[in-house]
Amino acid sequence: MKQASIATAWLGGCSGCHMSFLDMDEWLFELADVADIVYSPIADVKEFPSDVDATLVEGAVANEDNLELALEIRAKSRLVLSFGDCAVSGNVTAMRNPLGDPQQILQNVYVEAPDRDGLIPNAPGIVPPLLPQVRPLHKVIRVDAFLPGCPPPADRIQAALEALLEGALPPNRGEAIRWG
Amino acid sequence: MRDTRPTVNISFDGVDYEGYVGESVLECARRNGVTIPSLCFLEGLSVWGGCRICVVEVAEGHRLRPACATQVTPDMEIKIETPRLRAYRKSVLELLFAEGNHVCAVCVSNGKCELQDMAVFSGMDHVRYDYQAPRREVDASHPKYVFDPNRCILCTRCVRVCDEIEGAHVWDISYRGEHAELITEMNRPWGDSLSCTWCGKCVAVCPTGSLAYEGRSIGEMEHDPVMIKRLAVARSRGEWLDPEGAI
Amino acid sequence: MAAPIDLHEVMEREREERFRTRWRVKACSSTACLSAGAGATIKAMEDLVERDDMVLEVQVIPTGCMGLCSAGPLIRMMRRGGDEADYRNVTPEAAVEIVRSHVLDEEPVPEYQLDTSMPFFTSQERVVLANGGVINPDRIESYVAHGGYQALEKALTTMKPKAVVEEIRKSGIRGRGGAGYPVASKWSLLAAASGKTKYVVANGDEGDPGAYMDRTIMEDDPHRLIEGIAIAAYATGANQAYIYVRAEYPRAIERLDRAIRVARRNRLLGRKILDTNFDLTVEVRIGAGAFVCGEETALMASIEGRRGTPQLRPPYPTEKGLWGSPTMINNVETLANIAPIISRGGDWFASLGTEKSTGTKVFALAGDITNTGLIEVPMGTTLREIVEDIGGGIPDGKQFKAAQTGGPSGGCIPSKFLDTPVDYDSLRELGSIMGSGGLIVMDEDVQMPDVAKYFMEFSMDESCGKCTPCRVGTVQMHNLLQRLCDGTGSKQDLRDLEHLCSVVRDTSLCGLGQAAPNPVISTLQYFRDEYIALIDQQEVVHA
């Protein structure tokens, strides 16, 4: 039988959800027996592969790279999961939204803040431009399931993956969807 | 003490219960251990009826009624867990989350929040609507407490407790519609308030992390809304009056 | 205490005054005509009369609304003994020419003449607006001369309060504010309510965009409203009344204030009215211009000086209203119907209109229609008659698309229902409401999602913010409509919009929120294809 293919990705987030993913500890070995992690920030793969069964996406859509990757993930994945509060709601990443124009925020942080060198980072092709508003993943692409939590605890991630491996959507009732 | 009020027969989701004449649907449900979720309602305070989380179906007419503000009547058939009501509750809750800036991860009440609990209860795993991301300034001018309007859901528990129990009426609502906001005194900083008695009842009843003790970090703020019921009951019984009449 | 007014003596005196001059010029001084320049027109005529020494020949009488607001300023030349000629778009120069031509040469001026044989005038049935263009709103004598206060006299001197309520019941009149609740039922509730103090409130917080029925009544026939209030108070045992008027109606406030003073001086208000044992105080209360204050519990909060937000019902106002006392709130137009019902009998009133919607209804006809203005027609008149005959059809040879009734709480009625009789129940069946009487006609160029968005913006701005679904739901619905109208909306947006319509309709606290989705629901019902056409078919919502 063909192994299930699972991918994980991070967009505008803190990687905490991936730390929590690693917290599944020895269950990761069991996972490896039944599924291939075909793409992940913690695996050395450059290109997002085609025909992925399920992708867990951490982080909100905050810049142009995030947007590009989100679209690619949607096109190449059968199921997409919003993985953690930033992907689900924007969360901390979206806390800049009430402040408005990102250029002004960069100006405040890099130029006007007293302990900086007065330069806004500018490296075309390396530092991606910010989008006007940080958006939750489901406002950019279709999302099949949501796994809130900041981060979602390891046991909930495990329960979600177990469900996926059985061809079901992750549990979305009760404590399985506690935010924060 | 036995309740001597006359009773009526009612049902919640098809199960028969006894209600007291004059009691609200919500009170009756709680007394009987039946869950009707609610946010703005708080025992010991007047009924506000604004959050609309507690709406129930009352069989005749299919019309929805807020359980907090509807009295039980004979043979009332109350529905709580219908697909429609579940969907509505979730939507109303999503609207609340979309309206403010509810970032659980950095909130003093994370893990101890009625709004967060309501999301779990209602099965709200994401918010369909656009986040409004309003820009709201935190008022940290009070020496003892902090008001963060980003987390306010306008339940007015603080307004009511300050007016009805403490008698100070520091809090009120200003502006209207999406611009409605809580203000202290005549929209002056809380710290400049002459009427605030520092009693902390508003902080005790806040269902979210909007009102908190100064200096609390993420997840450290625990509210005590039940205190108001204790106070109200104690007052009604005159419990702290000196029996000798010295006070 | 001064003697009360002698209605019959005043009538006599006024009749003599009427025949004093050979010519009378009635000049509309209602808000629409004033904003079109009627002030200067009236002044030009008064100056002319003065300068050319025509004081014994001509009297210039400012009156209330003549109806065809789009053609203002309007004047009417009336010759002693009969002949009349109406004029439109009367500039000061035209006015001088018209008056001179009539008075000196006995010749009309065809250039400005208004054809009063057109259906706009002949198809109307004026009960509430009967005095429009007839009386001078600032003179109580003028109102009395046309039968004013006789109904009050009749009620106070020949009828028991119960009989008055009975007459109202017989008339079958339903509330003109929107919901169409039977008036007599409300009156009975207040009459039956116990309590030393009871209140009657006239709701003049008219706020629907484009609607000005109540304003016109208050400005042009203030005594009619006062008389209606007095009869209502007598029938229900109330001794205190308020007229709640929005601050945006300064002229109505001024004229009502004056009318109340004059009525009191003439013992038509105050203590021992018309030498009976009935006392009544009427005061004007000014609202700060919040639409939601037209909702009766919010209105009462505003009168009490509190924040104008709706309260939970029950208790209903007739049980526990102003300052805890039984209170009845009636719409201004409802109360303006009371005097004629008492004068001419409930049966007469019931003979107008349809079986379940009796009497007439005033509409403010606006939008893409030839004759905009204020009209009054029997209930049950078809939309087609109103639009095509009275309204004169759609200008520029365009097609009728829809009529919007009931303002932000109402809906849009498409052309296939043009032959629907306009009454409470038929409109409700079509997903709209009678509302207070705003009627906006739209031609083929109008995009219905834009209309829905416009009304949603109105409801969003006017939400008081007390309950979640209305406060936030209207913002979100407006968001979704904005995206759909911009062509960047998705199928999901449309689904979310429809779902929110149900949520907000079913869970909001007061009528404003419950009715806010109506313009969306009705345009989706009849013009769904327009929404579909706007949907961006891409799966991806633009980032």
PDB file of C-alpha atoms in Angstrom, chain B residues 3-245:
ATOM      1  CA  ASP B   3     -39.197  27.757  47.733  1.00  0.00           C
ATOM      2  CA  THR B   4     -42.895  28.392  48.095  1.00  0.00           C
ATOM      3  CA  ARG B   5     -43.450  30.005  44.724  1.00  0.00           C
ATOM      4  CA  PRO B   6     -46.130  28.437  42.518  1.00  0.00           C
ATOM      5  CA  THR B   7     -44.749  26.145  39.851  1.00  0.00           C
ATOM      6  CA  VAL B   8     -45.376  25.552  36.164  1.00  0.00           C
ATOM      7  CA  ASN B   9     -44.548  22.578  33.985  1.00  0.00           C
ATOM      8  CA  ILE B  10     -42.115  23.268  31.205  1.00  0.00           C
ATOM      9  CA  SER B  11     -39.761  21.293  29.021  1.00  0.00           C
ATOM     10  CA  PHE B  12     -36.217  21.749  27.772  1.00  0.00           C
ATOM     11  CA  ASP B  13     -35.522  19.888  24.535  1.00  0.00           C
ATOM     12  CA  GLY B  14     -38.414  17.566  25.220  1.00  0.00           C
ATOM     13  CA  VAL B  15     -37.516  16.747  28.831  1.00  0.00           C
ATOM     14  CA  ASP B  16     -40.013  17.879  31.454  1.00  0.00           C
ATOM     15  CA  TYR B  17     -39.006  20.172  34.292  1.00  0.00           C
ATOM     16  CA  GLU B  18     -40.664  22.307  36.886  1.00  0.00           C
ATOM     17  CA  GLY B  19     -40.270  26.047  36.766  1.00  0.00           C
ATOM     18  CA  TYR B  20     -41.245  28.738  39.210  1.00  0.00           C
ATOM     19  CA  VAL B  21     -43.661  31.473  38.236  1.00  0.00           C
ATOM     20  CA  GLY B  22     -41.704  34.660  37.688  1.00  0.00           C
ATOM     21  CA  GLU B  23     -38.434  32.905  37.001  1.00  0.00           C
ATOM     22  CA  SER B  24     -36.621  33.367  33.704  1.00  0.00           C
ATOM     23  CA  VAL B  25     -35.993  30.521  31.309  1.00  0.00           C
ATOM     24  CA  LEU B  26     -32.268  30.871  31.936  1.00  0.00           C
ATOM     25  CA  GLU B  27     -32.583  30.789  35.723  1.00  0.00           C
ATOM     26  CA  CYS B  28     -34.883  27.803  35.495  1.00  0.00           C
ATOM     27  CA  ALA B  29     -32.442  25.947  33.252  1.00  0.00           C
ATOM     28  CA  ARG B  30     -29.496  26.625  35.548  1.00  0.00           C
ATOM     29  CA  ARG B  31     -31.421  25.552  38.619  1.00  0.00           C
ATOM     30  CA  ASN B  32     -32.237  22.295  36.898  1.00  0.00           C
ATOM     31  CA  GLY B  33     -28.727  21.719  35.634  1.00  0.00           C
ATOM     32  CA  VAL B  34     -29.628  22.376  31.998  1.00  0.00           C
ATOM     33  CA  THR B  35     -27.020  24.310  30.034  1.00  0.00           C
ATOM     34  CA  ILE B  36     -28.080  27.399  28.132  1.00  0.00           C
ATOM     35  CA  PRO B  37     -24.932  29.281  27.168  1.00  0.00           C
ATOM     36  CA  SER B  38     -24.906  33.006  27.893  1.00  0.00           C
ATOM     37  CA  LEU B  39     -22.423  35.847  28.110  1.00  0.00           C
ATOM     38  CA  CYS B  40     -23.893  39.165  29.205  1.00  0.00           C
ATOM     39  CA  PHE B  41     -26.165  37.654  31.852  1.00  0.00           C
ATOM     40  CA  LEU B  42     -24.830  37.582  35.399  1.00  0.00           C
ATOM     41  CA  GLU B  43     -26.736  36.525  38.457  1.00  0.00           C
ATOM     42  CA  GLY B  44     -27.114  39.442  40.836  1.00  0.00           C
ATOM     43  CA  LEU B  45     -27.289  42.078  38.083  1.00  0.00           C
ATOM     44  CA  SER B  46     -30.183  43.408  36.024  1.00  0.00           C
ATOM     45  CA  VAL B  47     -30.924  41.664  32.737  1.00  0.00           C
ATOM     46  CA  TRP B  48     -29.320  43.266  29.697  1.00  0.00           C
ATOM     47  CA  GLY B  49     -30.259  40.888  26.873  1.00  0.00           C
ATOM     48  CA  GLY B  50     -27.660  42.208  24.456  1.00  0.00           C
ATOM     49  CA  CYS B  51     -25.256  39.371  23.644  1.00  0.00           C
ATOM     50  CA  ARG B  52     -28.000  37.165  22.143  1.00  0.00           C
ATOM     51  CA  ILE B  53     -26.023  34.001  22.867  1.00  0.00           C
ATOM     52  CA  CYS B  54     -28.800  32.642  25.078  1.00  0.00           C
ATOM     53  CA  VAL B  55     -31.578  32.788  22.490  1.00  0.00           C
ATOM     54  CA  VAL B  56     -33.834  29.747  22.582  1.00  0.00           C
ATOM     55  CA  GLU B  57     -36.785  28.550  20.546  1.00  0.00           C
ATOM     56  CA  VAL B  58     -40.089  28.731  22.292  1.00  0.00           C
ATOM     57  CA  ALA B  59     -42.281  26.263  20.487  1.00  0.00           C
ATOM     58  CA  GLU B  60     -45.159  28.506  19.441  1.00  0.00           C
ATOM     59  CA  GLY B  61     -44.353  30.574  16.423  1.00  0.00           C
ATOM     60  CA  HIS B  62     -40.760  29.413  16.158  1.00  0.00           C
ATOM     61  CA  ARG B  63     -39.712  32.831  17.375  1.00  0.00           C
ATOM     62  CA  LEU B  64     -36.451  33.137  19.211  1.00  0.00           C
ATOM     63  CA  ARG B  65     -36.391  34.581  22.701  1.00  0.00           C
ATOM     64  CA  PRO B  66     -33.464  35.496  24.937  1.00  0.00           C
ATOM     65  CA  ALA B  67     -33.597  32.962  27.775  1.00  0.00           C
ATOM     66  CA  CYS B  68     -32.339  35.571  30.242  1.00  0.00           C
ATOM     67  CA  ALA B  69     -35.280  37.886  29.626  1.00  0.00           C
ATOM     68  CA  THR B  70     -38.115  35.459  29.040  1.00  0.00           C
ATOM     69  CA  GLN B  71     -40.229  34.243  31.903  1.00  0.00           C
ATOM     70  CA  VAL B  72     -41.373  30.656  32.053  1.00  0.00           C
ATOM     71  CA  THR B  73     -45.049  30.156  31.321  1.00  0.00           C
ATOM     72  CA  PRO B  74     -47.202  27.061  31.772  1.00  0.00           C
ATOM     73  CA  ASP B  75     -46.442  24.248  29.315  1.00  0.00           C
ATOM     74  CA  MET B  76     -43.634  26.181  27.672  1.00  0.00           C
ATOM     75  CA  GLU B  77     -41.657  23.976  25.308  1.00  0.00           C
ATOM     76  CA  ILE B  78     -38.153  25.352  25.151  1.00  0.00           C
ATOM     77  CA  LYS B  79     -35.643  24.177  22.590  1.00  0.00           C
ATOM     78  CA  ILE B  80     -31.948  24.772  23.162  1.00  0.00           C
ATOM     79  CA  GLU B  81     -29.947  22.338  21.064  1.00  0.00           C
ATOM     80  CA  THR B  82     -31.539  22.562  17.634  1.00  0.00           C
ATOM     81  CA  PRO B  83     -29.355  22.748  14.511  1.00  0.00           C
ATOM     82  CA  ARG B  84     -30.588  26.257  13.859  1.00  0.00           C
ATOM     83  CA  LEU B  85     -29.798  27.498  17.358  1.00  0.00           C
ATOM     84  CA  ARG B  86     -26.365  25.873  17.312  1.00  0.00           C
ATOM     85  CA  ALA B  87     -25.608  27.552  14.019  1.00  0.00           C
ATOM     86  CA  TYR B  88     -26.857  30.917  15.243  1.00  0.00           C
ATOM     87  CA  ARG B  89     -24.925  30.761  18.500  1.00  0.00           C
ATOM     88  CA  LYS B  90     -21.771  29.982  16.623  1.00  0.00           C
ATOM     89  CA  SER B  91     -22.379  32.831  14.194  1.00  0.00           C
ATOM     90  CA  VAL B  92     -23.070  35.349  16.941  1.00  0.00           C
ATOM     91  CA  LEU B  93     -19.904  34.231  18.668  1.00  0.00           C
ATOM     92  CA  GLU B  94     -17.929  34.544  15.435  1.00  0.00           C
ATOM     93  CA  LEU B  95     -19.273  38.068  15.101  1.00  0.00           C
ATOM     94  CA  LEU B  96     -17.926  38.899  18.561  1.00  0.00           C
ATOM     95  CA  PHE B  97     -14.516  37.463  17.708  1.00  0.00           C
ATOM     96  CA  ALA B  98     -14.461  39.329  14.395  1.00  0.00           C
ATOM     97  CA  GLU B  99     -15.377  42.603  16.041  1.00  0.00           C
ATOM     98  CA  GLY B 100     -12.610  43.062  18.610  1.00  0.00           C
ATOM     99  CA  ASN B 101      -8.969  42.081  18.742  1.00  0.00           C
ATOM    100  CA  HIS B 102      -9.192  38.838  20.652  1.00  0.00           C
ATOM    101  CA  VAL B 103      -5.682  37.454  20.607  1.00  0.00           C
ATOM    102  CA  CYS B 104      -5.885  34.628  23.128  1.00  0.00           C
ATOM    103  CA  ALA B 105      -2.167  33.959  22.932  1.00  0.00           C
ATOM    104  CA  VAL B 106      -1.246  37.269  24.531  1.00  0.00           C
ATOM    105  CA  CYS B 107      -4.281  37.732  26.768  1.00  0.00           C
ATOM    106  CA  VAL B 108      -4.194  37.970  30.546  1.00  0.00           C
ATOM    107  CA  SER B 109      -7.265  35.746  30.661  1.00  0.00           C
ATOM    108  CA  ASN B 110      -6.008  33.045  28.321  1.00  0.00           C
ATOM    109  CA  GLY B 111      -7.375  29.765  29.624  1.00  0.00           C
ATOM    110  CA  LYS B 112      -9.658  31.513  32.112  1.00  0.00           C
ATOM    111  CA  CYS B 113     -11.962  33.334  29.722  1.00  0.00           C
ATOM    112  CA  GLU B 114     -15.713  32.969  29.289  1.00  0.00           C
ATOM    113  CA  LEU B 115     -15.509  34.004  25.638  1.00  0.00           C
ATOM    114  CA  GLN B 116     -12.835  31.412  24.928  1.00  0.00           C
ATOM    115  CA  ASP B 117     -14.885  28.759  26.752  1.00  0.00           C
ATOM    116  CA  MET B 118     -17.889  29.741  24.696  1.00  0.00           C
ATOM    117  CA  ALA B 119     -15.914  29.094  21.507  1.00  0.00           C
ATOM    118  CA  VAL B 120     -15.117  25.589  22.747  1.00  0.00           C
ATOM    119  CA  PHE B 121     -18.732  25.027  23.754  1.00  0.00           C
ATOM    120  CA  SER B 122     -20.089  26.297  20.438  1.00  0.00           C
ATOM    121  CA  GLY B 123     -17.637  24.423  18.249  1.00  0.00           C
ATOM    122  CA  MET B 124     -16.183  27.599  16.793  1.00  0.00           C
ATOM    123  CA  ASP B 125     -12.982  26.381  15.158  1.00  0.00           C
ATOM    124  CA  HIS B 126     -12.571  29.452  12.959  1.00  0.00           C
ATOM    125  CA  VAL B 127     -14.235  32.761  12.175  1.00  0.00           C
ATOM    126  CA  ARG B 128     -15.862  33.010   8.771  1.00  0.00           C
ATOM    127  CA  TYR B 129     -16.177  36.778   8.821  1.00  0.00           C
ATOM    128  CA  ASP B 130     -13.535  39.400   8.163  1.00  0.00           C
ATOM    129  CA  TYR B 131     -11.719  40.547  11.258  1.00  0.00           C
ATOM    130  CA  GLN B 132     -12.554  44.191  11.724  1.00  0.00           C
ATOM    131  CA  ALA B 133      -9.220  44.897  13.449  1.00  0.00           C
ATOM    132  CA  PRO B 134     -10.322  48.123  15.128  1.00  0.00           C
ATOM    133  CA  ARG B 135      -7.685  50.388  16.570  1.00  0.00           C
ATOM    134  CA  ARG B 136      -8.426  50.821  20.263  1.00  0.00           C
ATOM    135  CA  GLU B 137      -6.221  52.367  22.913  1.00  0.00           C
ATOM    136  CA  VAL B 138      -5.595  50.581  26.190  1.00  0.00           C
ATOM    137  CA  ASP B 139      -6.384  52.631  29.299  1.00  0.00           C
ATOM    138  CA  ALA B 140      -3.704  51.812  31.860  1.00  0.00           C
ATOM    139  CA  SER B 141      -4.126  55.065  33.764  1.00  0.00           C
ATOM    140  CA  HIS B 142      -5.675  53.452  36.826  1.00  0.00           C
ATOM    141  CA  PRO B 143      -3.110  52.526  39.497  1.00  0.00           C
ATOM    142  CA  LYS B 144      -4.731  49.189  40.221  1.00  0.00           C
ATOM    143  CA  TYR B 145      -6.533  48.048  37.070  1.00  0.00           C
ATOM    144  CA  VAL B 146      -6.149  47.999  33.290  1.00  0.00           C
ATOM    145  CA  PHE B 147      -8.868  48.355  30.691  1.00  0.00           C
ATOM    146  CA  ASP B 148      -8.147  46.875  27.286  1.00  0.00           C
ATOM    147  CA  PRO B 149     -11.062  47.710  24.967  1.00  0.00           C
ATOM    148  CA  ASN B 150      -9.638  45.365  22.320  1.00  0.00           C
ATOM    149  CA  ARG B 151     -11.026  42.480  24.365  1.00  0.00           C
ATOM    150  CA  CYS B 152     -14.329  44.101  25.281  1.00  0.00           C
ATOM    151  CA  ILE B 153     -17.532  42.467  24.020  1.00  0.00           C
ATOM    152  CA  LEU B 154     -19.849  45.209  25.354  1.00  0.00           C
ATOM    153  CA  CYS B 155     -21.674  42.846  27.689  1.00  0.00           C
ATOM    154  CA  THR B 156     -22.029  45.809  30.109  1.00  0.00           C
ATOM    155  CA  ARG B 157     -21.549  43.651  33.190  1.00  0.00           C
ATOM    156  CA  CYS B 158     -19.070  46.273  34.454  1.00  0.00           C
ATOM    157  CA  VAL B 159     -21.519  49.085  33.720  1.00  0.00           C
ATOM    158  CA  ARG B 160     -24.283  47.329  35.603  1.00  0.00           C
ATOM    159  CA  VAL B 161     -22.256  46.147  38.565  1.00  0.00           C
ATOM    160  CA  CYS B 162     -20.760  49.585  39.103  1.00  0.00           C
ATOM    161  CA  ASP B 163     -24.159  51.246  38.883  1.00  0.00           C
ATOM    162  CA  GLU B 164     -26.350  48.675  40.586  1.00  0.00           C
ATOM    163  CA  ILE B 165     -24.132  47.117  43.248  1.00  0.00           C
ATOM    164  CA  GLU B 166     -21.376  49.629  43.928  1.00  0.00           C
ATOM    165  CA  GLY B 167     -23.533  52.656  43.182  1.00  0.00           C
ATOM    166  CA  ALA B 168     -20.709  54.601  41.564  1.00  0.00           C
ATOM    167  CA  HIS B 169     -21.701  54.442  37.870  1.00  0.00           C
ATOM    168  CA  VAL B 170     -18.166  55.030  36.647  1.00  0.00           C
ATOM    169  CA  TRP B 171     -18.763  53.015  33.483  1.00  0.00           C
ATOM    170  CA  ASP B 172     -21.090  53.676  30.600  1.00  0.00           C
ATOM    171  CA  ILE B 173     -21.360  53.212  26.872  1.00  0.00           C
ATOM    172  CA  SER B 174     -20.618  55.973  24.450  1.00  0.00           C
ATOM    173  CA  TYR B 175     -21.208  56.286  20.705  1.00  0.00           C
ATOM    174  CA  ARG B 176     -23.314  53.804  18.813  1.00  0.00           C
ATOM    175  CA  GLY B 177     -23.274  50.793  16.505  1.00  0.00           C
ATOM    176  CA  GLU B 178     -19.814  49.595  15.572  1.00  0.00           C
ATOM    177  CA  HIS B 179     -18.367  52.665  17.299  1.00  0.00           C
ATOM    178  CA  ALA B 180     -19.987  51.871  20.632  1.00  0.00           C
ATOM    179  CA  GLU B 181     -17.390  51.689  23.378  1.00  0.00           C
ATOM    180  CA  LEU B 182     -17.065  51.632  27.120  1.00  0.00           C
ATOM    181  CA  ILE B 183     -16.050  54.842  28.775  1.00  0.00           C
ATOM    182  CA  THR B 184     -15.198  55.822  32.308  1.00  0.00           C
ATOM    183  CA  GLU B 185     -16.858  58.918  33.700  1.00  0.00           C
ATOM    184  CA  MET B 186     -17.302  61.542  30.986  1.00  0.00           C
ATOM    185  CA  ASN B 187     -14.872  59.771  28.687  1.00  0.00           C
ATOM    186  CA  ARG B 188     -11.915  60.719  30.841  1.00  0.00           C
ATOM    187  CA  PRO B 189      -9.082  58.317  31.680  1.00  0.00           C
ATOM    188  CA  TRP B 190     -10.036  55.813  34.352  1.00  0.00           C
ATOM    189  CA  GLY B 191      -7.115  56.933  36.480  1.00  0.00           C
ATOM    190  CA  ASP B 192      -8.550  60.462  36.616  1.00  0.00           C
ATOM    191  CA  SER B 193     -11.926  59.204  37.745  1.00  0.00           C
ATOM    192  CA  LEU B 194     -13.293  60.860  40.856  1.00  0.00           C
ATOM    193  CA  SER B 195     -16.194  58.447  41.215  1.00  0.00           C
ATOM    194  CA  CYS B 196     -14.244  55.170  41.025  1.00  0.00           C
ATOM    195  CA  THR B 197     -13.982  53.604  44.470  1.00  0.00           C
ATOM    196  CA  TRP B 198     -11.303  51.082  43.439  1.00  0.00           C
ATOM    197  CA  CYS B 199     -13.671  48.332  44.559  1.00  0.00           C
ATOM    198  CA  GLY B 200     -12.734  46.102  41.642  1.00  0.00           C
ATOM    199  CA  LYS B 201     -16.203  44.691  41.047  1.00  0.00           C
ATOM    200  CA  CYS B 202     -16.006  45.577  37.361  1.00  0.00           C
ATOM    201  CA  VAL B 203     -12.791  43.600  37.104  1.00  0.00           C
ATOM    202  CA  ALA B 204     -14.328  40.691  38.964  1.00  0.00           C
ATOM    203  CA  VAL B 205     -17.266  40.342  36.568  1.00  0.00           C
ATOM    204  CA  CYS B 206     -15.504  40.868  33.216  1.00  0.00           C
ATOM    205  CA  PRO B 207     -15.996  37.739  31.102  1.00  0.00           C
ATOM    206  CA  THR B 208     -12.842  38.356  29.040  1.00  0.00           C
ATOM    207  CA  GLY B 209      -9.421  39.840  29.601  1.00  0.00           C
ATOM    208  CA  SER B 210     -10.736  43.341  29.002  1.00  0.00           C
ATOM    209  CA  LEU B 211     -10.605  44.331  32.652  1.00  0.00           C
ATOM    210  CA  ALA B 212      -7.702  43.030  34.685  1.00  0.00           C
ATOM    211  CA  TYR B 213      -5.470  43.740  37.613  1.00  0.00           C
ATOM    212  CA  GLU B 214      -2.431  45.807  36.801  1.00  0.00           C
ATOM    213  CA  GLY B 215       0.692  43.741  36.255  1.00  0.00           C
ATOM    214  CA  ARG B 216      -0.939  40.458  35.300  1.00  0.00           C
ATOM    215  CA  SER B 217       0.779  38.591  32.516  1.00  0.00           C
ATOM    216  CA  ILE B 218      -0.579  36.112  29.970  1.00  0.00           C
ATOM    217  CA  GLY B 219      -3.090  33.727  31.495  1.00  0.00           C
ATOM    218  CA  GLU B 220      -2.635  35.117  34.995  1.00  0.00           C
ATOM    219  CA  MET B 221      -5.929  36.931  35.377  1.00  0.00           C
ATOM    220  CA  GLU B 222      -8.724  35.045  37.040  1.00  0.00           C
ATOM    221  CA  HIS B 223     -12.088  36.784  37.366  1.00  0.00           C
ATOM    222  CA  ASP B 224     -14.644  36.163  40.060  1.00  0.00           C
ATOM    223  CA  PRO B 225     -18.078  36.889  38.618  1.00  0.00           C
ATOM    224  CA  VAL B 226     -19.829  34.697  41.190  1.00  0.00           C
ATOM    225  CA  MET B 227     -18.820  37.219  43.825  1.00  0.00           C
ATOM    226  CA  ILE B 228     -21.703  39.402  42.686  1.00  0.00           C
ATOM    227  CA  LYS B 229     -24.252  36.730  43.372  1.00  0.00           C
ATOM    228  CA  ARG B 230     -22.747  36.248  46.843  1.00  0.00           C
ATOM    229  CA  LEU B 231     -22.931  39.985  47.416  1.00  0.00           C
ATOM    230  CA  ALA B 232     -26.470  40.295  46.136  1.00  0.00           C
ATOM    231  CA  VAL B 233     -27.702  37.390  48.223  1.00  0.00           C
ATOM    232  CA  ALA B 234     -25.888  38.611  51.314  1.00  0.00           C
ATOM    233  CA  ARG B 235     -27.348  42.043  50.852  1.00  0.00           C
ATOM    234  CA  SER B 236     -30.848  40.766  50.386  1.00  0.00           C
ATOM    235  CA  ARG B 237     -30.522  38.863  53.649  1.00  0.00           C
ATOM    236  CA  GLY B 238     -28.778  41.713  55.439  1.00  0.00           C
ATOM    237  CA  GLU B 239     -26.045  39.274  56.384  1.00  0.00           C
ATOM    238  CA  TRP B 240     -23.434  41.788  57.482  1.00  0.00           C
ATOM    239  CA  LEU B 241     -25.751  43.891  59.580  1.00  0.00           C
ATOM    240  CA  ASP B 242     -24.670  43.850  63.181  1.00  0.00           C
ATOM    241  CA  PRO B 243     -27.396  41.980  65.079  1.00  0.00           C
ATOM    242  CA  GLU B 244     -26.816  44.292  68.052  1.00  0.00           C
ATOM    243  CA  GLY B 245     -27.565  47.247  65.824  1.00  0.00           C
TER     244      GLY B 245
END
